[in-house]
PDB file of C-alpha atoms and ligand atoms in Angstrom:
ATOM      1  CA  MET A 247      87.687 119.898 104.613  1.00 61.00           C
ATOM      2  CA  LYS A 248      84.257 118.396 104.258  1.00 93.00           C
ATOM      3  CA  ASN A 249      81.860 117.699 107.081  1.00 98.00           C
ATOM      4  CA  VAL A 250      78.457 116.066 106.813  1.00 98.00           C
ATOM      5  CA  ILE A 251      75.504 116.361 109.170  1.00 98.00           C
ATOM      6  CA  ILE A 252      73.115 113.420 108.886  1.00 98.00           C
ATOM      7  CA  VAL A 253      69.511 114.018 109.927  1.00 98.00           C
ATOM      8  CA  PRO A 254      67.148 111.023 109.915  1.00 98.00           C
ATOM      9  CA  THR A 255      63.515 111.972 109.410  1.00 98.00           C
ATOM     10  CA  TYR A 256      60.148 110.363 109.794  1.00 96.00           C
ATOM     11  CA  ASN A 257      57.284 112.844 109.633  1.00 97.00           C
ATOM     12  CA  GLU A 258      59.377 115.924 110.324  1.00 97.00           C
ATOM     13  CA  LYS A 259      57.937 118.192 107.641  1.00 97.00           C
ATOM     14  CA  GLU A 260      57.396 121.149 109.990  1.00 97.00           C
ATOM     15  CA  ASN A 261      60.839 120.861 111.578  1.00 97.00           C
ATOM     16  CA  ILE A 262      63.142 120.177 108.657  1.00 98.00           C
ATOM     17  CA  ARG A 263      63.196 123.593 106.944  1.00 98.00           C
ATOM     18  CA  PRO A 264      63.792 125.625 110.131  1.00 98.00           C
ATOM     19  CA  LEU A 265      66.345 123.046 111.272  1.00 98.00           C
ATOM     20  CA  ILE A 266      68.379 123.230 108.064  1.00 98.00           C
ATOM     21  CA  LYS A 267      68.288 127.030 108.234  1.00 98.00           C
ATOM     22  CA  ASP A 268      69.497 126.927 111.832  1.00 98.00           C
ATOM     23  CA  ILE A 269      72.314 124.450 111.072  1.00 98.00           C
ATOM     24  CA  PHE A 270      73.657 126.707 108.302  1.00 98.00           C
ATOM     25  CA  LYS A 271      73.418 129.692 110.652  1.00 98.00           C
ATOM     26  CA  TYR A 272      75.862 128.067 113.068  1.00 98.00           C
ATOM     27  CA  VAL A 273      78.042 126.020 110.690  1.00 98.00           C
ATOM     28  CA  PRO A 274      77.669 127.456 107.166  1.00 97.00           C
ATOM     29  CA  ASP A 275      80.211 125.178 105.481  1.00 97.00           C
ATOM     30  CA  VAL A 276      78.716 121.787 106.269  1.00 98.00           C
ATOM     31  CA  HIS A 277      76.851 119.427 103.986  1.00 98.00           C
ATOM     32  CA  ILE A 278      73.479 118.180 105.260  1.00 98.00           C
ATOM     33  CA  LEU A 279      72.242 114.705 104.354  1.00 98.00           C
ATOM     34  CA  VAL A 280      68.590 114.056 105.215  1.00 98.00           C
ATOM     35  CA  ILE A 281      67.656 110.412 105.308  1.00 98.00           C
ATOM     36  CA  ASP A 282      63.929 109.910 105.062  1.00 98.00           C
ATOM     37  CA  ASP A 283      61.951 106.670 105.340  1.00 98.00           C
ATOM     38  CA  ASN A 284      59.164 107.678 102.969  1.00 98.00           C
ATOM     39  CA  SER A 285      57.420 109.863 105.561  1.00 98.00           C
ATOM     40  CA  PRO A 286      53.681 110.019 104.861  1.00 98.00           C
ATOM     41  CA  ASP A 287      53.624 113.747 105.703  1.00 97.00           C
ATOM     42  CA  GLY A 288      55.795 114.593 102.666  1.00 97.00           C
ATOM     43  CA  THR A 289      59.052 115.429 104.460  1.00 98.00           C
ATOM     44  CA  ALA A 290      61.034 114.250 101.398  1.00 98.00           C
ATOM     45  CA  LEU A 291      59.218 116.651  99.071  1.00 98.00           C
ATOM     46  CA  GLU A 292      59.933 119.492 101.482  1.00 98.00           C
ATOM     47  CA  VAL A 293      63.625 118.537 101.425  1.00 98.00           C
ATOM     48  CA  LYS A 294      63.616 118.476  97.605  1.00 98.00           C
ATOM     49  CA  ASN A 295      62.244 122.032  97.643  1.00 98.00           C
ATOM     50  CA  ILE A 296      64.947 123.099 100.093  1.00 98.00           C
ATOM     51  CA  MET A 297      67.574 121.525  97.791  1.00 98.00           C
ATOM     52  CA  ILE A 298      66.600 123.965  95.037  1.00 97.00           C
ATOM     53  CA  GLU A 299      67.831 126.819  97.250  1.00 95.00           C
ATOM     54  CA  HIS A 300      70.700 125.046  98.996  1.00 95.00           C
ATOM     55  CA  LYS A 301      73.275 123.081  97.042  1.00 94.00           C
ATOM     56  CA  ASN A 302      74.766 121.688 100.254  1.00 97.00           C
ATOM     57  CA  VAL A 303      71.670 119.674 101.107  1.00 98.00           C
ATOM     58  CA  SER A 304      70.974 116.177  99.808  1.00 98.00           C
ATOM     59  CA  LEU A 305      68.356 113.541 100.398  1.00 98.00           C
ATOM     60  CA  LEU A 306      68.571 109.804 100.756  1.00 98.00           C
ATOM     61  CA  SER A 307      65.081 108.400 100.292  1.00 98.00           C
ATOM     62  CA  ARG A 308      64.341 104.963 101.666  1.00 97.00           C
ATOM     63  CA  ALA A 309      61.347 102.801 100.799  1.00 97.00           C
ATOM     64  CA  GLY A 310      59.685 102.608 104.199  1.00 95.00           C
ATOM     65  CA  LYS A 311      60.020 103.028 107.958  1.00 94.00           C
ATOM     66  CA  GLU A 312      62.752 100.781 109.330  1.00 93.00           C
ATOM     67  CA  GLY A 313      63.862 102.774 112.362  1.00 92.00           C
ATOM     68  CA  LEU A 314      66.630 105.327 112.788  1.00 93.00           C
ATOM     69  CA  GLY A 315      69.340 102.673 113.185  1.00 94.00           C
ATOM     70  CA  LYS A 316      68.819 101.241 109.719  1.00 94.00           C
ATOM     71  CA  ALA A 317      68.563 104.745 108.293  1.00 96.00           C
ATOM     72  CA  TYR A 318      71.913 105.743 109.825  1.00 97.00           C
ATOM     73  CA  LEU A 319      73.646 102.560 108.654  1.00 96.00           C
ATOM     74  CA  ASN A 320      72.390 103.227 105.143  1.00 96.00           C
ATOM     75  CA  ALA A 321      73.742 106.782 105.332  1.00 97.00           C
ATOM     76  CA  PHE A 322      77.141 105.636 106.700  1.00 97.00           C
ATOM     77  CA  SER A 323      77.535 103.185 103.851  1.00 95.00           C
ATOM     78  CA  GLU A 324      76.716 105.912 101.297  1.00 96.00           C
ATOM     79  CA  LEU A 325      79.235 108.290 102.892  1.00 96.00           C
ATOM     80  CA  SER A 326      81.951 105.645 102.990  1.00 95.00           C
ATOM     81  CA  LYS A 327      82.199 106.080  99.207  1.00 93.00           C
ATOM     82  CA  ASP A 328      83.509 109.623  99.737  1.00 95.00           C
ATOM     83  CA  PRO A 329      87.069 109.653 101.138  1.00 94.00           C
ATOM     84  CA  ASP A 330      87.130 113.456 101.458  1.00 96.00           C
ATOM     85  CA  ILE A 331      84.788 113.649 104.437  1.00 97.00           C
ATOM     86  CA  ASP A 332      86.496 114.447 107.748  1.00 97.00           C
ATOM     87  CA  TYR A 333      83.687 114.416 110.286  1.00 98.00           C
ATOM     88  CA  VAL A 334      80.105 113.224 110.434  1.00 98.00           C
ATOM     89  CA  VAL A 335      77.503 114.534 112.859  1.00 98.00           C
ATOM     90  CA  VAL A 336      74.366 112.596 113.743  1.00 98.00           C
ATOM     91  CA  MET A 337      71.430 114.566 115.131  1.00 98.00           C
ATOM     92  CA  ASP A 338      67.636 114.499 115.415  1.00 97.00           C
ATOM     93  CA  ALA A 339      65.362 116.579 113.219  1.00 98.00           C
ATOM     94  CA  ASP A 340      63.024 117.777 115.955  1.00 96.00           C
ATOM     95  CA  PHE A 341      65.244 120.497 117.549  1.00 97.00           C
ATOM     96  CA  SER A 342      65.964 118.337 120.598  1.00 96.00           C
ATOM     97  CA  HIS A 343      69.586 118.738 119.546  1.00 98.00           C
ATOM     98  CA  SER A 344      70.146 122.449 119.097  1.00 98.00           C
ATOM     99  CA  PRO A 345      72.425 123.377 116.171  1.00 98.00           C
ATOM    100  CA  SER A 346      73.862 126.075 118.446  1.00 98.00           C
ATOM    101  CA  TYR A 347      76.111 123.366 119.965  1.00 98.00           C
ATOM    102  CA  LEU A 348      77.688 122.453 116.635  1.00 98.00           C
ATOM    103  CA  PRO A 349      80.506 125.057 116.616  1.00 98.00           C
ATOM    104  CA  GLU A 350      81.699 123.847 120.027  1.00 98.00           C
ATOM    105  CA  MET A 351      81.580 120.211 118.894  1.00 98.00           C
ATOM    106  CA  PHE A 352      83.604 120.977 115.775  1.00 98.00           C
ATOM    107  CA  LYS A 353      86.080 122.928 117.891  1.00 98.00           C
ATOM    108  CA  MET A 354      86.692 119.819 120.000  1.00 97.00           C
ATOM    109  CA  ALA A 355      86.899 117.484 117.011  1.00 97.00           C
ATOM    110  CA  PRO A 356      90.626 117.613 116.169  1.00 96.00           C
ATOM    111  CA  ASN A 357      91.590 116.222 119.579  1.00 96.00           C
ATOM    112  CA  TYR A 358      89.049 113.411 119.787  1.00 98.00           C
ATOM    113  CA  ASP A 359      87.394 110.679 117.720  1.00 98.00           C
ATOM    114  CA  VAL A 360      83.881 111.112 119.053  1.00 98.00           C
ATOM    115  CA  VAL A 361      82.300 114.223 120.587  1.00 98.00           C
ATOM    116  CA  VAL A 362      79.004 113.539 122.361  1.00 98.00           C
ATOM    117  CA  GLY A 363      76.372 116.173 123.100  1.00 98.00           C
ATOM    118  CA  SER A 364      75.755 114.961 126.630  1.00 98.00           C
ATOM    119  CA  ARG A 365      72.785 115.376 128.963  1.00 97.00           C
ATOM    120  CA  TYR A 366      74.369 113.638 131.920  1.00 96.00           C
ATOM    121  CA  ILE A 367      77.725 115.166 132.747  1.00 96.00           C
ATOM    122  CA  GLY A 368      76.448 117.365 135.570  1.00 92.00           C
ATOM    123  CA  GLY A 369      76.212 121.122 135.852  1.00 93.00           C
ATOM    124  CA  GLU A 370      73.393 123.396 134.797  1.00 95.00           C
ATOM    125  CA  ASN A 371      74.255 123.239 131.081  1.00 96.00           C
ATOM    126  CA  SER A 372      73.751 119.494 130.845  1.00 97.00           C
ATOM    127  CA  GLY A 373      70.233 118.065 131.066  1.00 96.00           C
ATOM    128  CA  THR A 374      66.773 117.782 129.569  1.00 95.00           C
ATOM    129  CA  GLU A 375      63.969 120.316 129.282  1.00 95.00           C
ATOM    130  CA  GLY A 376      60.259 119.864 128.683  1.00 93.00           C
ATOM    131  CA  TRP A 377      60.025 116.138 129.278  1.00 91.00           C
ATOM    132  CA  GLU A 378      57.428 114.610 131.572  1.00 90.00           C
ATOM    133  CA  LEU A 379      58.701 112.777 134.639  1.00 93.00           C
ATOM    134  CA  TRP A 380      58.383 109.301 133.069  1.00 90.00           C
ATOM    135  CA  ARG A 381      60.563 110.284 130.087  1.00 89.00           C
ATOM    136  CA  ARG A 382      63.201 111.749 132.383  1.00 92.00           C
ATOM    137  CA  VAL A 383      63.207 108.647 134.561  1.00 91.00           C
ATOM    138  CA  LEU A 384      63.292 106.312 131.546  1.00 89.00           C
ATOM    139  CA  SER A 385      66.181 108.184 129.958  1.00 90.00           C
ATOM    140  CA  LYS A 386      68.255 108.458 133.142  1.00 90.00           C
ATOM    141  CA  PHE A 387      67.615 104.864 134.098  1.00 90.00           C
ATOM    142  CA  GLY A 388      68.375 103.698 130.531  1.00 89.00           C
ATOM    143  CA  ASN A 389      71.726 105.444 130.685  1.00 92.00           C
ATOM    144  CA  LEU A 390      72.792 104.018 134.020  1.00 92.00           C
ATOM    145  CA  TYR A 391      71.545 100.595 132.973  1.00 92.00           C
ATOM    146  CA  CYS A 392      73.568 100.640 129.775  1.00 91.00           C
ATOM    147  CA  ARG A 393      76.709 101.892 131.495  1.00 92.00           C
ATOM    148  CA  PHE A 394      76.420  99.329 134.264  1.00 92.00           C
ATOM    149  CA  ILE A 395      75.916  96.347 131.953  1.00 93.00           C
ATOM    150  CA  THR A 396      78.427  97.265 129.262  1.00 92.00           C
ATOM    151  CA  GLY A 397      81.051  98.974 131.431  1.00 92.00           C
ATOM    152  CA  MET A 398      81.246 101.768 128.896  1.00 94.00           C
ATOM    153  CA  SER A 399      82.528 104.956 130.502  1.00 91.00           C
ATOM    154  CA  VAL A 400      80.457 107.364 128.378  1.00 95.00           C
ATOM    155  CA  LYS A 401      78.065 109.243 130.685  1.00 95.00           C
ATOM    156  CA  ASP A 402      75.306 109.769 128.118  1.00 96.00           C
ATOM    157  CA  SER A 403      75.259 106.338 126.518  1.00 93.00           C
ATOM    158  CA  THR A 404      71.943 106.822 124.721  1.00 91.00           C
ATOM    159  CA  ALA A 405      72.709 110.297 123.334  1.00 95.00           C
ATOM    160  CA  GLY A 406      71.725 110.756 119.703  1.00 96.00           C
ATOM    161  CA  PHE A 407      73.843 113.869 119.132  1.00 98.00           C
ATOM    162  CA  MET A 408      77.405 112.997 118.179  1.00 98.00           C
ATOM    163  CA  LEU A 409      80.287 114.094 116.031  1.00 98.00           C
ATOM    164  CA  ILE A 410      82.350 111.168 114.751  1.00 98.00           C
ATOM    165  CA  ARG A 411      85.642 111.041 112.885  1.00 98.00           C
ATOM    166  CA  LYS A 412      84.483 109.728 109.543  1.00 97.00           C
ATOM    167  CA  GLU A 413      87.129 107.090 108.914  1.00 96.00           C
ATOM    168  CA  LEU A 414      85.867 105.225 112.009  1.00 97.00           C
ATOM    169  CA  LEU A 415      82.468 104.880 110.397  1.00 96.00           C
ATOM    170  CA  ASP A 416      84.007 103.327 107.291  1.00 94.00           C
ATOM    171  CA  GLU A 417      85.074 100.368 109.424  1.00 91.00           C
ATOM    172  CA  ILE A 418      81.595  99.760 110.807  1.00 90.00           C
ATOM    173  CA  ASN A 419      79.902  96.598 109.687  1.00 87.00           C
ATOM    174  CA  ALA A 420      76.142  97.059 109.322  1.00 87.00           C
ATOM    175  CA  LYS A 421      75.591  93.339 109.816  1.00 84.00           C
ATOM    176  CA  ASP A 422      76.760  93.619 113.429  1.00 85.00           C
ATOM    177  CA  PHE A 423      73.783  95.796 114.332  1.00 87.00           C
ATOM    178  CA  ASP A 424      70.256  94.589 114.670  1.00 76.00           C
ATOM    179  CA  VAL A 425      68.520  97.411 116.444  1.00 79.00           C
ATOM    180  CA  SER A 426      66.127 100.009 115.170  1.00 77.00           C
ATOM    181  CA  GLY A 427      65.470 102.630 117.850  1.00 78.00           C
ATOM    182  CA  TYR A 428      67.700 104.648 120.154  1.00 79.00           C
ATOM    183  CA  ALA A 429      69.415 101.403 121.226  1.00 88.00           C
ATOM    184  CA  PHE A 430      71.333 101.959 117.998  1.00 93.00           C
ATOM    185  CA  MET A 431      72.963 104.971 119.629  1.00 94.00           C
ATOM    186  CA  MET A 432      74.176 102.817 122.525  1.00 93.00           C
ATOM    187  CA  GLU A 433      75.526 100.193 120.163  1.00 93.00           C
ATOM    188  CA  LEU A 434      77.220 102.729 117.920  1.00 96.00           C
ATOM    189  CA  LYS A 435      78.995 104.262 120.914  1.00 96.00           C
ATOM    190  CA  TYR A 436      79.884 100.866 122.295  1.00 94.00           C
ATOM    191  CA  THR A 437      81.350  99.770 118.948  1.00 94.00           C
ATOM    192  CA  LEU A 438      83.448 102.944 118.750  1.00 96.00           C
ATOM    193  CA  TRP A 439      84.462 102.713 122.405  1.00 95.00           C
ATOM    194  CA  LYS A 440      85.584  99.078 122.034  1.00 93.00           C
ATOM    195  CA  LYS A 441      87.861 100.158 119.195  1.00 93.00           C
ATOM    196  CA  GLY A 442      89.588 102.507 121.628  1.00 95.00           C
ATOM    197  CA  SER A 443      88.138 105.765 120.289  1.00 97.00           C
ATOM    198  CA  ARG A 444      88.809 108.901 122.290  1.00 97.00           C
ATOM    199  CA  PHE A 445      85.485 110.282 123.570  1.00 98.00           C
ATOM    200  CA  LYS A 446      84.721 113.803 124.713  1.00 98.00           C
ATOM    201  CA  GLU A 447      81.377 114.767 126.187  1.00 98.00           C
ATOM    202  CA  VAL A 448      80.219 118.369 125.901  1.00 98.00           C
ATOM    203  CA  PRO A 449      77.172 119.567 127.862  1.00 98.00           C
ATOM    204  CA  ILE A 450      73.863 120.095 126.100  1.00 98.00           C
ATOM    205  CA  ILE A 451      70.325 120.865 127.195  1.00 98.00           C
ATOM    206  CA  PHE A 452      68.138 118.419 125.307  1.00 97.00           C
ATOM    207  CA  LYS A 453      64.752 120.004 124.576  1.00 96.00           C
ATOM    208  CA  ASN A 454      61.525 118.097 123.970  1.00 92.00           C
ATOM    209  CA  ARG A 455      60.572 117.897 120.289  1.00 91.00           C
ATOM    210  CA  ARG A 456      59.397 121.221 118.866  1.00 90.00           C
ATOM    211  CA  GLN A 457      56.791 119.983 116.364  1.00 89.00           C
ATOM    212  CA  GLY A 458      55.297 116.661 115.322  1.00 87.00           C
ATOM    213  CA  GLU A 459      54.548 113.449 117.124  1.00 81.00           C
ATOM    214  CA  SER A 460      56.714 111.210 119.264  1.00 77.00           C
ATOM    215  CA  LYS A 461      57.815 107.913 117.763  1.00 76.00           C
ATOM    216  CA  LEU A 462      58.854 106.326 121.031  1.00 76.00           C
ATOM    217  CA  SER A 463      57.169 102.913 121.258  1.00 79.00           C
ATOM    218  CA  SER A 464      57.147  99.941 123.618  1.00 83.00           C
ATOM    219  CA  HIS A 465      59.117  98.066 120.940  1.00 82.00           C
ATOM    220  CA  ILE A 466      61.892 100.671 121.055  1.00 79.00           C
ATOM    221  CA  ILE A 467      61.955 100.563 124.879  1.00 82.00           C
ATOM    222  CA  ALA A 468      62.078  96.733 124.892  1.00 84.00           C
ATOM    223  CA  GLU A 469      64.924  96.817 122.412  1.00 83.00           C
ATOM    224  CA  GLY A 470      66.803  99.223 124.710  1.00 84.00           C
ATOM    225  CA  ILE A 471      66.464  96.788 127.622  1.00 84.00           C
ATOM    226  CA  ILE A 472      67.912  93.841 125.668  1.00 86.00           C
ATOM    227  CA  ALA A 473      70.570  95.696 123.659  1.00 88.00           C
ATOM    228  CA  PRO A 474      73.207  96.254 126.403  1.00 89.00           C
ATOM    229  CA  TRP A 475      73.197  92.541 127.272  1.00 88.00           C
ATOM    230  CA  ARG A 476      73.567  91.567 123.637  1.00 86.00           C
ATOM    231  CA  MET A 477      76.398  94.063 123.215  1.00 86.00           C
ATOM    232  CA  ARG A 478      78.179  92.781 126.296  1.00 86.00           C
ATOM    233  CA  PHE A 479      78.127  89.165 125.217  1.00 84.00           C
ATOM    234  CA  LYS A 480      78.789  89.810 121.557  1.00 79.00           C
ATOM    235  CA  LYS A 481      82.171  88.601 120.360  1.00 62.00           C
TER     236      LYS A 481
HETATM  237  N1  GTP B1957      64.690 107.789 108.633  1.00 51.01           N
HETATM  238  C1  GTP B1957      64.093 107.526 109.801  1.00 51.01           C
HETATM  239  N2  GTP B1957      64.149 108.427 110.802  1.00 51.01           N
HETATM  240  C2  GTP B1957      63.519 108.131 111.971  1.00 51.01           C
HETATM  241  C3  GTP B1957      62.816 106.930 112.183  1.00 51.01           C
HETATM  242  N3  GTP B1957      62.314 106.939 113.449  1.00 51.01           N
HETATM  243  C4  GTP B1957      62.689 108.123 113.989  1.00 51.01           C
HETATM  244  N4  GTP B1957      63.413 108.843 113.105  1.00 51.01           N
HETATM  245  C5  GTP B1957      64.036 110.151 113.289  1.00 51.01           C
HETATM  246  O1  GTP B1957      65.021 109.997 114.268  1.00 51.01           O
HETATM  247  C6  GTP B1957      65.075 111.132 115.108  1.00 51.01           C
HETATM  248  C7  GTP B1957      64.816 110.704 116.563  1.00 51.01           C
HETATM  249  O2  GTP B1957      63.509 110.176 116.657  1.00 51.01           O
HETATM  250  P1  GTP B1957      62.398 110.772 117.625  1.00 51.01           P
HETATM  251  O3  GTP B1957      61.069 110.363 117.116  1.00 51.01           O
HETATM  252  O4  GTP B1957      62.589 112.222 117.841  1.00 51.01           O
HETATM  253  O5  GTP B1957      62.698 109.948 118.925  1.00 51.01           O
HETATM  254  P2  GTP B1957      62.766 110.470 120.409  1.00 51.01           P
HETATM  255  O6  GTP B1957      63.551 111.748 120.468  1.00 51.01           O
HETATM  256  O7  GTP B1957      63.188 109.311 121.234  1.00 51.01           O
HETATM  257  O8  GTP B1957      61.233 110.741 120.747  1.00 51.01           O
HETATM  258  P3  GTP B1957      60.328 112.026 120.483  1.00 51.01           P
HETATM  259  O9  GTP B1957      61.175 113.224 120.287  1.00 51.01           O
HETATM  260  O10 GTP B1957      59.446 112.085 121.662  1.00 51.01           O
HETATM  261  O11 GTP B1957      59.589 111.707 119.227  1.00 51.01           O
HETATM  262  C8  GTP B1957      64.038 112.117 114.562  1.00 51.01           C
HETATM  263  O12 GTP B1957      64.686 112.999 113.678  1.00 51.01           O
HETATM  264  C9  GTP B1957      63.075 111.205 113.809  1.00 51.01           C
HETATM  265  O13 GTP B1957      62.392 111.845 112.753  1.00 51.01           O
HETATM  266  C10 GTP B1957      62.757 106.002 111.095  1.00 51.01           C
HETATM  267  O14 GTP B1957      62.172 104.932 111.168  1.00 51.01           O
HETATM  268  N5  GTP B1957      63.410 106.336 109.947  1.00 51.01           N
HETATM  269 MG1   MG B1958      62.992 113.383 119.412  1.00 51.01          MG
END
C-alpha cells in the first residue's frame, strides 16, 4: 500500500518543515511530494534539506509560478507512472488543512472514491477560523455559486483538501483544464463527480494561513466566477 500526499508550494519556506513533521506524526507511512514553482524564498532548498533526513519526501521543481492547478496536473502526470499508488491527498502547505484530519480521511477511503475535508457540511466541526468577513463571504458565496451553476452535490465545492483514489487521477486529461487558482479544485471535483465517483465529505475547521503571505488575487477570483459556467457547458 502506497499513499502520496501532494503539497503545492509557493513561498512556504516557514511552513513546509513543520507541516511535513506534522503529516508524518499523523500518518507515518505516507510519501510526501512537494511541488514547488521556483519560490523566491527558497522553499525548494528547504525541502532538499528535509529530504536528507526523510526518505519519504520528494520534490518536483517547476520553472516558475503557474498557479496551483498547473502544479497539481504536473504532479498527477508524474504519479500516473507509478501503478502501486492507492490514494493521493491534495492539501495546502500553510496549515489551513490540518494533518490531524488525515487518519480519518484514510479511514473513510476504502468505501469511497473521493473524501473531501469539508467546511460547509454544518455542525461545529465544519467551518473556517481566522478569516476576515470578506473572505468568509467570498468563500461561502463561491461555494453556493458553483453548486448552483454546475448542479454538483458536493457541499464544499472549492475545498482544496481531498483524498482521491489514484486510478481516477490517471484518467484525467490535463488539456481539459485551463484554470490556475482554486477554481482548479472546483473543476477537479466536477470532473470526478461527472465520472460517477462516490464522494464523502468529512468535517474540517479550515484555519487561516499560519505563516507567509496570501496569494489570493483578483485574477484568481475572476477565474472562479467564470469556471463553473465553463464547466457546465463543456462537452
Ligand atoms: N506550486 C505552486 N503552488 C502554489 C501556487 N499558488 C499557490 N500555491 C500553493 O497552493 C496552496 C494554496 O494557496 P494559498 O496561497 O494558501 O491560497 P489560499 O488558501 O486561497 O489563500 P491564502 O491562504 O490567504 O494565501 C499553498 O500551499 C500555496 O503555497 C503556484 O503558483 N504554484
Ligand atoms: Mg492558504
